[in-house]
N, CA, C and O atoms as a DFTB+ gen file, in Angstrom:
516 C
 N C O
     1  1       4.065       8.593      -8.942
     2  2       4.553       8.685      -7.486
     3  2       4.529       9.706      -6.288
     4  3       4.456      10.916      -6.505
     5  1       4.568       9.384      -5.507
     6  2       4.148      10.156      -4.413
     7  2       5.444      10.224      -3.534
     8  3       5.709       9.210      -2.888
     9  1       6.279      11.300      -3.437
    10  2       7.813      11.605      -2.954
    11  2       7.048      11.616      -1.334
    12  3       5.862      11.802      -1.062
    13  1       8.100      11.371      -0.506
    14  2       7.819      11.901       1.037
    15  2       9.634      12.083       0.693
    16  3      10.361      11.403      -0.030
    17  1       9.993      13.510       1.707
    18  2      10.973      14.118       1.851
    19  2      11.182      14.408       3.835
    20  3      10.217      14.483       4.596
    21  1      12.051      14.476       4.094
    22  2      12.305      14.881       5.410
    23  2      13.957      15.351       5.504
    24  3      14.855      14.808       4.861
    25  1      14.142      16.526       6.491
    26  2      15.544      17.298       6.487
    27  2      16.198      16.573       7.648
    28  3      15.699      16.043       8.640
    29  1      17.502      16.703       7.229
    30  2      18.043      16.147       8.479
    31  2      19.486      16.970       8.910
    32  3      20.083      17.258       7.873
    33  1      20.125      17.372       9.968
    34  2      21.190      18.051      10.365
    35  2      22.161      17.035      10.770
    36  3      21.884      16.304      11.721
    37  1      23.285      16.912      10.138
    38  2      24.339      15.949      10.251
    39  2      24.751      16.282      11.803
    40  3      24.623      17.451      12.168
    41  1      25.074      15.641      12.416
    42  2      25.445      15.764      14.149
    43  2      26.660      14.763      14.427
    44  3      26.776      13.664      13.883
    45  1      27.646      15.370      15.460
    46  2      28.894      14.506      15.473
    47  2      28.533      13.151      15.593
    48  3      29.250      12.431      14.899
    49  1      27.642      12.537      16.255
    50  2      27.359      11.371      16.271
    51  2      27.175      10.582      15.080
    52  3      27.101       9.354      15.074
    53  1      27.087      11.500      13.846
    54  2      26.806      10.935      12.325
    55  2      28.190      10.526      11.743
    56  3      28.283       9.770      10.775
    57  1      29.185      11.030      12.341
    58  2      30.633      11.274      11.671
    59  2      31.095       9.694      12.059
    60  3      30.589       8.934      12.885
    61  1      32.133       9.505      11.241
    62  2      33.185       8.256      11.398
    63  2      34.330       8.644      11.486
    64  3      34.386       9.867      11.615
    65  1      35.507       8.028      11.470
    66  2      36.882       8.261      11.538
    67  2      37.685       9.220      10.681
    68  3      38.728       9.839      10.895
    69  1      36.664       9.124       9.385
    70  2      37.379      10.286       8.487
    71  2      36.544      11.488       8.458
    72  3      36.641      12.177       7.443
    73  1      35.828      11.830       9.280
    74  2      35.459      13.125       9.840
    75  2      33.912      13.384       8.518
    76  3      33.531      14.499       8.163
    77  1      33.302      12.066       8.036
    78  2      32.257      12.449       7.236
    79  2      31.072      11.357       7.658
    80  3      31.154      10.421       8.453
    81  1      30.077      11.746       6.948
    82  2      28.921      10.638       7.379
    83  2      29.160       9.342       7.669
    84  3      29.902       9.000       6.748
    85  1      29.010       8.456       8.328
    86  2      29.423       7.065       8.427
    87  2      28.370       6.327       7.727
    88  3      27.177       6.624       7.785
    89  1      29.007       5.071       6.873
    90  2      28.015       4.615       5.625
    91  2      26.830       3.879       6.546
    92  3      25.666       3.886       6.146
    93  1      27.180       3.289       7.719
    94  2      26.084       2.797       8.874
    95  2      24.907       4.178       9.065
    96  3      23.683       4.129       9.184
    97  1      25.425       4.842       9.048
    98  2      24.249       5.858       9.427
    99  2      23.452       6.217       8.236
   100  3      22.268       6.504       8.418
   101  1      23.975       6.240       6.960
   102  2      23.196       6.260       5.470
   103  2      22.087       5.285       5.677
   104  3      20.942       5.716       5.539
   105  1      22.285       3.880       6.027
   106  2      21.685       2.664       5.976
   107  2      20.431       2.906       6.744
   108  3      19.291       2.692       6.332
   109  1      20.880       3.520       8.263
   110  2      19.876       3.882       9.286
   111  2      18.920       5.011       8.556
   112  3      17.727       4.759       8.386
   113  1      19.276       5.798       8.291
   114  2      18.432       6.739       7.493
   115  2      17.908       6.677       6.385
   116  3      17.380       7.625       5.804
   117  1      18.028       5.272       5.880
   118  2      17.248       4.858       4.309
   119  2      15.917       3.720       5.302
   120  3      14.726       3.506       5.074
   121  1      16.636       3.336       6.150
   122  2      15.381       2.715       6.893
   123  2      14.556       3.696       7.604
   124  3      13.354       3.502       7.423
   125  1      14.817       4.610       8.298
   126  2      13.866       5.410       9.295
   127  2      12.798       6.380       7.992
   128  3      11.609       6.682       8.091
   129  1      13.671       6.642       6.957
   130  2      12.509       7.517       5.936
   131  2      11.558       6.727       5.523
   132  3      10.415       7.038       5.185
   133  1      12.150       5.486       5.564
   134  2      10.787       3.977       4.990
   135  2       9.827       4.092       6.097
   136  3       8.642       4.391       5.951
   137  1      10.258       3.903       6.921
   138  2       9.384       3.824       7.967
   139  2       8.450       4.620       8.203
   140  3       7.227       4.478       8.208
   141  1       9.376       5.805       8.477
   142  2       8.377       7.415       8.715
   143  2       7.107       7.650       7.412
   144  3       6.024       8.223       7.532
   145  1       7.659       7.029       6.266
   146  2       6.608       7.590       5.310
   147  2       5.776       6.514       5.427
   148  3       4.613       6.815       5.155
   149  1       5.974       5.125       5.796
   150  2       4.918       3.974       6.085
   151  2       3.997       4.633       6.801
   152  3       2.879       4.696       6.288
   153  1       4.174       5.202       7.965
   154  2       3.843       5.387       9.168
   155  2       2.925       7.045       8.800
   156  3       2.023       7.303       9.597
   157  1       3.101       7.785       7.977
   158  2       2.434       8.469       7.848
   159  2       1.180       8.282       6.801
   160  3       0.084       8.834       6.710
   161  1       1.777       7.357       6.129
   162  2       0.442       7.188       5.316
   163  2      -0.634       5.680       5.091
   164  3      -1.508       5.372       4.280
   165  1      -0.073       5.091       6.151
   166  2      -0.863       3.689       6.589
   167  2      -1.863       4.070       7.457
   168  3      -1.595       4.854       8.367
   169  1      -3.410       3.462       7.256
   170  2      -3.999       3.637       8.001
   171  2      -3.764       2.795       9.372
   172  3      -2.732       2.136       9.497
   173  1      -4.709       2.832      10.356
   174  2      -4.267       1.992      11.736
   175  2      -4.335       0.764      11.212
   176  3      -3.292       0.134      11.037
   177  1      -5.620       0.204      10.865
   178  2      -5.916      -0.973      10.537
   179  2      -4.445      -1.458       9.538
   180  3      -3.834      -2.496       9.794
   181  1      -4.133      -0.734       8.663
   182  2      -2.731      -1.169       7.949
   183  2      -1.435      -1.243       9.085
   184  3      -0.536      -2.052       8.856
   185  1      -1.393      -0.731       9.812
   186  2      -0.428      -0.655      11.003
   187  2      -0.546      -1.787      11.803
   188  3       0.469      -2.369      12.186
   189  1      -1.706      -2.184      12.114
   190  2      -2.048      -3.726      12.713
   191  2      -1.510      -4.676      12.167
   192  3      -0.585      -5.311      12.674
   193  1      -2.081      -4.936      10.909
   194  2      -2.048      -5.711      10.067
   195  2      -0.772      -6.259       9.357
   196  3      -0.467      -7.423       9.097
   197  1      -0.114      -5.090       9.119
   198  2       1.254      -5.405       8.074
   199  2       2.416      -4.973       8.517
   200  3       2.302      -3.809       8.903
   201  1       3.692      -5.468       8.658
   202  2       4.982      -5.125       8.947
   203  2       5.925      -5.219       7.479
   204  3       5.743      -5.959       6.512
   205  1       6.761      -4.406       7.656
   206  2       7.534      -4.747       6.140
   207  2       9.005      -5.268       6.444
   208  3       9.504      -4.746       7.441
   209  1       9.814      -6.218       5.762
   210  2      11.047      -6.519       5.675
   211  2      11.976      -6.606       4.762
   212  3      11.781      -7.245       3.728
   213  1      12.919      -6.086       4.975
   214  2      13.935      -5.880       3.867
   215  2      14.476      -7.281       3.317
   216  3      15.032      -8.108       4.040
   217  1      14.242      -7.448       1.930
   218  2      15.053      -8.286       1.274
   219  2      16.258      -8.238       0.450
   220  3      16.957      -9.231       0.245
   221  1      16.547      -6.832      -0.122
   222  2      17.706      -6.623      -0.582
   223  2      17.725      -4.940      -0.187
   224  3      16.665      -4.351       0.027
   225  1      19.165      -4.188      -0.112
   226  2      19.561      -2.987      -0.375
   227  2      20.748      -2.903      -1.013
   228  3      21.840      -3.395      -0.730
   229  1      20.365      -2.150      -1.997
   230  2      21.669      -1.778      -2.844
   231  2      21.991      -0.269      -2.765
   232  3      21.026       0.484      -2.632
   233  1      23.144       0.228      -2.827
   234  2      23.557       1.907      -2.053
   235  2      24.612       1.799      -3.101
   236  3      25.416       0.912      -3.389
   237  1      24.312       3.166      -3.653
   238  2      25.233       3.504      -4.343
   239  2      25.701       5.182      -4.334
   240  3      25.284       6.066      -5.082
   241  1      26.782       5.299      -3.142
   242  2      27.519       6.500      -2.666
   243  2      28.447       7.676      -3.958
   244  3      29.482       7.460      -4.588
   245  1      27.667       8.718      -3.948
   246  2      27.587       9.645      -4.926
   247  2      28.667      10.619      -4.275
   248  3      29.376      11.023      -5.196
   249  1      29.017      11.080      -3.237
   250  2      29.150      12.499      -2.371
   251  2      29.349      11.864      -1.112
   252  3      29.122      10.710      -0.747
   253  1      29.923      13.072      -0.395
   254  2      30.302      13.069       1.463
   255  2      29.464      14.172       2.106
   256  3      29.336      15.330       1.707
   257  1      28.983      13.662       3.052
   258  2      28.156      14.898       4.151
   259  2      29.088      14.751       5.131
   260  3      29.746      13.775       5.489
   261  1      29.024      16.159       5.600
   262  2      29.660      16.504       6.721
   263  2      29.011      17.261       7.974
   264  3      27.872      17.726       7.983
   265  1      29.941      17.307       9.044
   266  2      29.298      17.964      10.068
   267  2      28.507      19.284       9.987
   268  3      29.067      20.259       9.487
   269  1      27.189      19.387      10.463
   270  2      26.251      20.490      10.048
   271  2      25.612      20.761       8.814
   272  3      24.862      21.703       8.558
   273  1      26.088      19.586       7.871
   274  2      25.310      19.504       6.655
   275  2      24.256      19.576       7.114
   276  3      23.974      19.182       8.246
   277  1      23.106      20.342       5.940
   278  2      21.631      19.785       6.082
   279  2      21.454      18.939       4.764
   280  3      21.763      19.186       3.598
   281  1      20.770      17.711       5.437
   282  2      20.658      16.530       4.378
   283  2      19.258      16.713       3.623
   284  3      18.530      17.270       4.444
   285  1      18.701      16.546       2.696
   286  2      17.521      16.309       2.165
   287  2      17.377      14.582       2.058
   288  3      18.231      13.963       1.424
   289  1      16.545      14.055       2.544
   290  2      16.250      12.648       2.097
   291  2      14.835      12.676       1.359
   292  3      13.821      13.198       1.821
   293  1      14.910      12.227       0.516
   294  2      13.527      11.815      -0.281
   295  2      13.748      10.678      -0.716
   296  3      14.796      10.326      -1.257
   297  1      12.336       9.688      -0.430
   298  2      11.761       8.819      -0.914
   299  2      10.674       8.486      -1.584
   300  3       9.674       9.132      -1.272
   301  1      10.493       7.346      -2.752
   302  2       9.325       6.965      -3.351
   303  2       9.233       5.773      -3.982
   304  3      10.191       5.517      -4.711
   305  1       8.230       4.833      -3.915
   306  2       8.147       3.605      -4.333
   307  2       8.098       3.728      -5.903
   308  3       7.330       4.403      -6.587
   309  1       9.222       2.814      -6.329
   310  2       9.320       2.485      -7.794
   311  2       8.332       1.690      -8.238
   312  3       7.824       2.100      -9.282
   313  1       7.848       0.611      -7.770
   314  2       7.340      -0.766      -7.824
   315  2       6.886      -1.599      -7.057
   316  3       7.577      -2.005      -6.122
   317  1       5.607      -2.055      -7.271
   318  2       4.905      -2.723      -6.187
   319  2       4.209      -3.474      -6.928
   320  3       3.466      -3.195      -7.869
   321  1       4.555      -4.699      -6.341
   322  2       3.883      -6.112      -7.300
   323  2       3.958      -7.448      -6.556
   324  3       5.061      -7.944      -6.329
   325  1       2.782      -8.074      -6.151
   326  2       3.172      -9.628      -5.647
   327  2       3.072      -8.849      -4.026
   328  3       2.358      -7.950      -3.581
   329  1       4.107      -9.651      -3.470
   330  2       4.304      -9.504      -2.054
   331  2       5.631      -8.443      -1.870
   332  3       6.173      -8.466      -0.765
   333  1       6.172      -7.526      -2.891
   334  2       7.305      -6.745      -2.786
   335  2       6.695      -5.275      -3.037
   336  3       5.626      -4.972      -3.568
   337  1       7.453      -4.659      -2.627
   338  2       7.789      -3.269      -3.019
   339  2       9.041      -2.716      -3.206
   340  3       9.835      -2.864      -2.277
   341  1       9.448      -2.044      -4.302
   342  2      10.919      -1.542      -4.699
   343  2      10.879       0.230      -4.149
   344  3      10.328       1.172      -4.717
   345  1      11.395       0.227      -3.311
   346  2      11.806       1.885      -2.711
   347  2      13.076       2.382      -2.965
   348  3      14.067       1.931      -2.389
   349  1      13.124       3.283      -3.790
   350  2      14.205       4.413      -4.010
   351  2      13.961       5.567      -2.707
   352  3      13.041       6.222      -2.217
   353  1      15.348       5.351      -2.525
   354  2      16.011       6.506      -1.161
   355  2      16.938       7.601      -1.930
   356  3      17.918       7.040      -2.421
   357  1      16.911       9.008      -2.177
   358  2      18.021       9.657      -2.558
   359  2      18.343      10.584      -1.373
   360  3      17.448      10.898      -0.588
   361  1      19.647      11.044      -1.223
   362  2      19.778      11.692       0.038
   363  2      20.965      12.744      -0.788
   364  3      21.917      12.346      -1.459
   365  1      20.543      14.336      -0.478
   366  2      21.351      15.118      -1.191
   367  2      21.593      16.218       0.024
   368  3      20.938      16.539       1.016
   369  1      22.680      16.576      -0.463
   370  2      23.103      17.928       0.371
   371  2      22.204      18.996       0.016
   372  3      22.148      19.366      -1.157
   373  1      21.469      19.550       0.943
   374  2      20.008      20.398       0.766
   375  2      20.603      21.998       0.307
   376  3      19.828      22.828      -0.168
   377  1      22.043      22.286       0.515
   378  2      22.568      23.447       0.007
   379  2      22.831      23.408      -1.051
   380  3      22.208      24.208      -1.749
   381  1      23.659      22.681      -1.629
   382  2      24.031      22.070      -2.597
   383  2      23.050      21.804      -4.201
   384  3      23.120      22.267      -5.339
   385  1      22.289      20.937      -3.586
   386  2      21.362      20.108      -4.341
   387  2      22.145      18.939      -4.975
   388  3      21.674      18.341      -5.942
   389  1      23.427      18.585      -4.397
   390  2      24.403      17.155      -5.026
   391  2      23.583      16.102      -4.523
   392  3      22.899      16.086      -3.500
   393  1      23.705      15.473      -5.149
   394  2      23.350      13.891      -4.972
   395  2      24.262      13.226      -4.317
   396  3      25.370      13.164      -4.850
   397  1      24.039      12.480      -2.856
   398  2      25.182      12.110      -2.210
   399  2      24.773      10.356      -1.949
   400  3      25.460       9.607      -1.256
   401  1      23.793      10.041      -2.514
   402  2      23.297       8.711      -2.278
   403  2      22.381       8.324      -3.113
   404  3      21.825       9.280      -3.655
   405  1      21.930       7.107      -3.494
   406  2      21.093       6.748      -4.002
   407  2      20.754       5.201      -3.820
   408  3      21.533       4.333      -4.216
   409  1      19.384       4.872      -3.114
   410  2      19.335       3.268      -2.619
   411  2      18.228       3.031      -3.228
   412  3      17.574       3.976      -3.671
   413  1      17.830       1.810      -3.362
   414  2      16.973       0.702      -3.867
   415  2      16.898      -0.192      -3.018
   416  3      17.848      -0.948      -2.812
   417  1      15.725      -0.279      -2.347
   418  2      15.442      -1.577      -1.396
   419  2      14.138      -2.224      -1.614
   420  3      13.042      -1.673      -1.708
   421  1      14.456      -3.627      -1.687
   422  2      13.308      -4.241      -2.121
   423  2      12.660      -4.558      -0.455
   424  3      13.409      -4.986       0.422
   425  1      11.547      -4.346      -0.260
   426  2      10.644      -4.973       0.720
   427  2       9.952      -5.888       0.824
   428  3       9.462      -6.013      -0.298
   429  1       9.581      -6.619       1.426
   430  2       8.777      -7.707       1.465
   431  2       7.405      -7.244       2.630
   432  3       7.541      -6.553       3.640
   433  1       6.142      -7.852       2.122
   434  2       4.821      -7.504       3.193
   435  2       4.654      -8.686       3.762
   436  3       4.605      -9.836       3.324
   437  1       4.562      -8.138       4.974
   438  2       4.348      -9.545       5.769
   439  2       3.026      -9.232       7.026
   440  3       2.734      -8.250       7.708
   441  1       2.490     -10.558       6.893
   442  2       1.149     -10.327       7.873
   443  2       1.719     -10.502       9.104
   444  3       2.291     -11.580       9.259
   445  1       1.718      -9.655      10.120
   446  2       1.684      -9.664      11.353
   447  2       1.507     -10.623      12.191
   448  3       2.390     -10.973      12.973
   449  1       0.125     -11.265      12.119
   450  2      -0.361     -12.339      12.726
   451  2       0.461     -13.760      12.464
   452  3       0.827     -14.419      13.437
   453  1       0.715     -14.171      11.209
   454  2       0.966     -15.378      10.179
   455  2       2.833     -15.095      10.345
   456  3       3.636     -15.984      10.626
   457  1       3.198     -13.544      10.067
   458  2       4.479     -13.445       9.857
   459  2       4.696     -14.410       8.457
   460  3       5.749     -15.025       8.286
   461  1       3.728     -14.455       7.621
   462  2       4.594     -15.077       6.482
   463  2       4.172     -13.549       5.759
   464  3       3.653     -12.552       6.261
   465  1       4.700     -13.876       4.170
   466  2       4.747     -12.886       3.021
   467  2       3.118     -13.119       2.778
   468  3       2.424     -14.072       3.133
   469  1       2.774     -12.000       2.098
   470  2       1.342     -11.207       1.837
   471  2       1.021     -10.672       0.668
   472  3       1.921      -9.842       0.540
   473  1       0.338     -10.581      -0.287
   474  2       0.253      -9.906      -1.646
   475  2      -0.232      -8.923      -1.235
   476  3      -1.218      -8.939      -0.498
   477  1       0.466      -7.660      -1.699
   478  2       0.079      -6.288      -1.846
   479  2      -1.319      -6.166      -1.958
   480  3      -1.663      -6.940      -2.851
   481  1      -2.507      -5.449      -1.393
   482  2      -3.754      -4.988      -1.876
   483  2      -3.583      -3.743      -3.036
   484  3      -2.560      -3.091      -3.246
   485  1      -4.693      -3.637      -3.615
   486  2      -4.565      -2.507      -4.562
   487  2      -4.886      -1.415      -3.748
   488  3      -4.666      -0.373      -4.366
   489  1      -5.401      -1.176      -2.390
   490  2      -5.231      -0.058      -1.794
   491  2      -3.811       0.392      -1.373
   492  3      -3.280       1.499      -1.285
   493  1      -3.345      -1.014      -1.123
   494  2      -2.090      -0.539      -0.566
   495  2      -1.037       0.039      -1.784
   496  3      -0.339       1.031      -1.577
   497  1      -1.012      -0.664      -3.003
   498  2      -0.233       0.245      -4.529
   499  2      -0.576       0.900      -4.337
   500  3       0.164       1.563      -3.610
   501  1      -2.002       1.621      -4.642
   502  2      -2.219       2.721      -4.655
   503  2      -1.995       3.967      -3.619
   504  3      -2.343       5.147      -3.658
   505  1      -1.196       3.112      -2.589
   506  2      -1.150       4.550      -1.685
   507  2      -0.185       5.405      -1.710
   508  3      -0.120       6.520      -1.191
   509  1       0.957       4.536      -2.664
   510  2       2.344       4.971      -2.640
   511  2       2.494       5.476      -4.067
   512  3       3.566       6.030      -4.307
   513  1       1.584       5.381      -5.086
   514  2       2.054       5.503      -6.551
   515  2       1.141       6.671      -6.878
   516  3       1.148       7.163      -8.007
């Protein structure tokens, strides 16, 4: 599997009333890293032909992040079959290496023109595994 990573520094706007990272922000980061990974790997032809739609999000919170923490986001594709792809995102405190969150998201590949699900090609499957 091919991993993709990003570093984020927790900002004031990422926090909730308890002064730790808001759950909604984590979901945004999960979607952002998935999109960024796709944009990095996909060809122009793929970007013009396909879009991804979330089917399910499963999120397991393991710890908390706070203002100024340096966060490591790591993602990879666990499975790609038929019209779906299962993406794992793990979020760590980059200093302590403590796992803060693990998510599993099922994405459906959509044809941009017809707006209907389309089977993953071998090229797409091999791009991330």
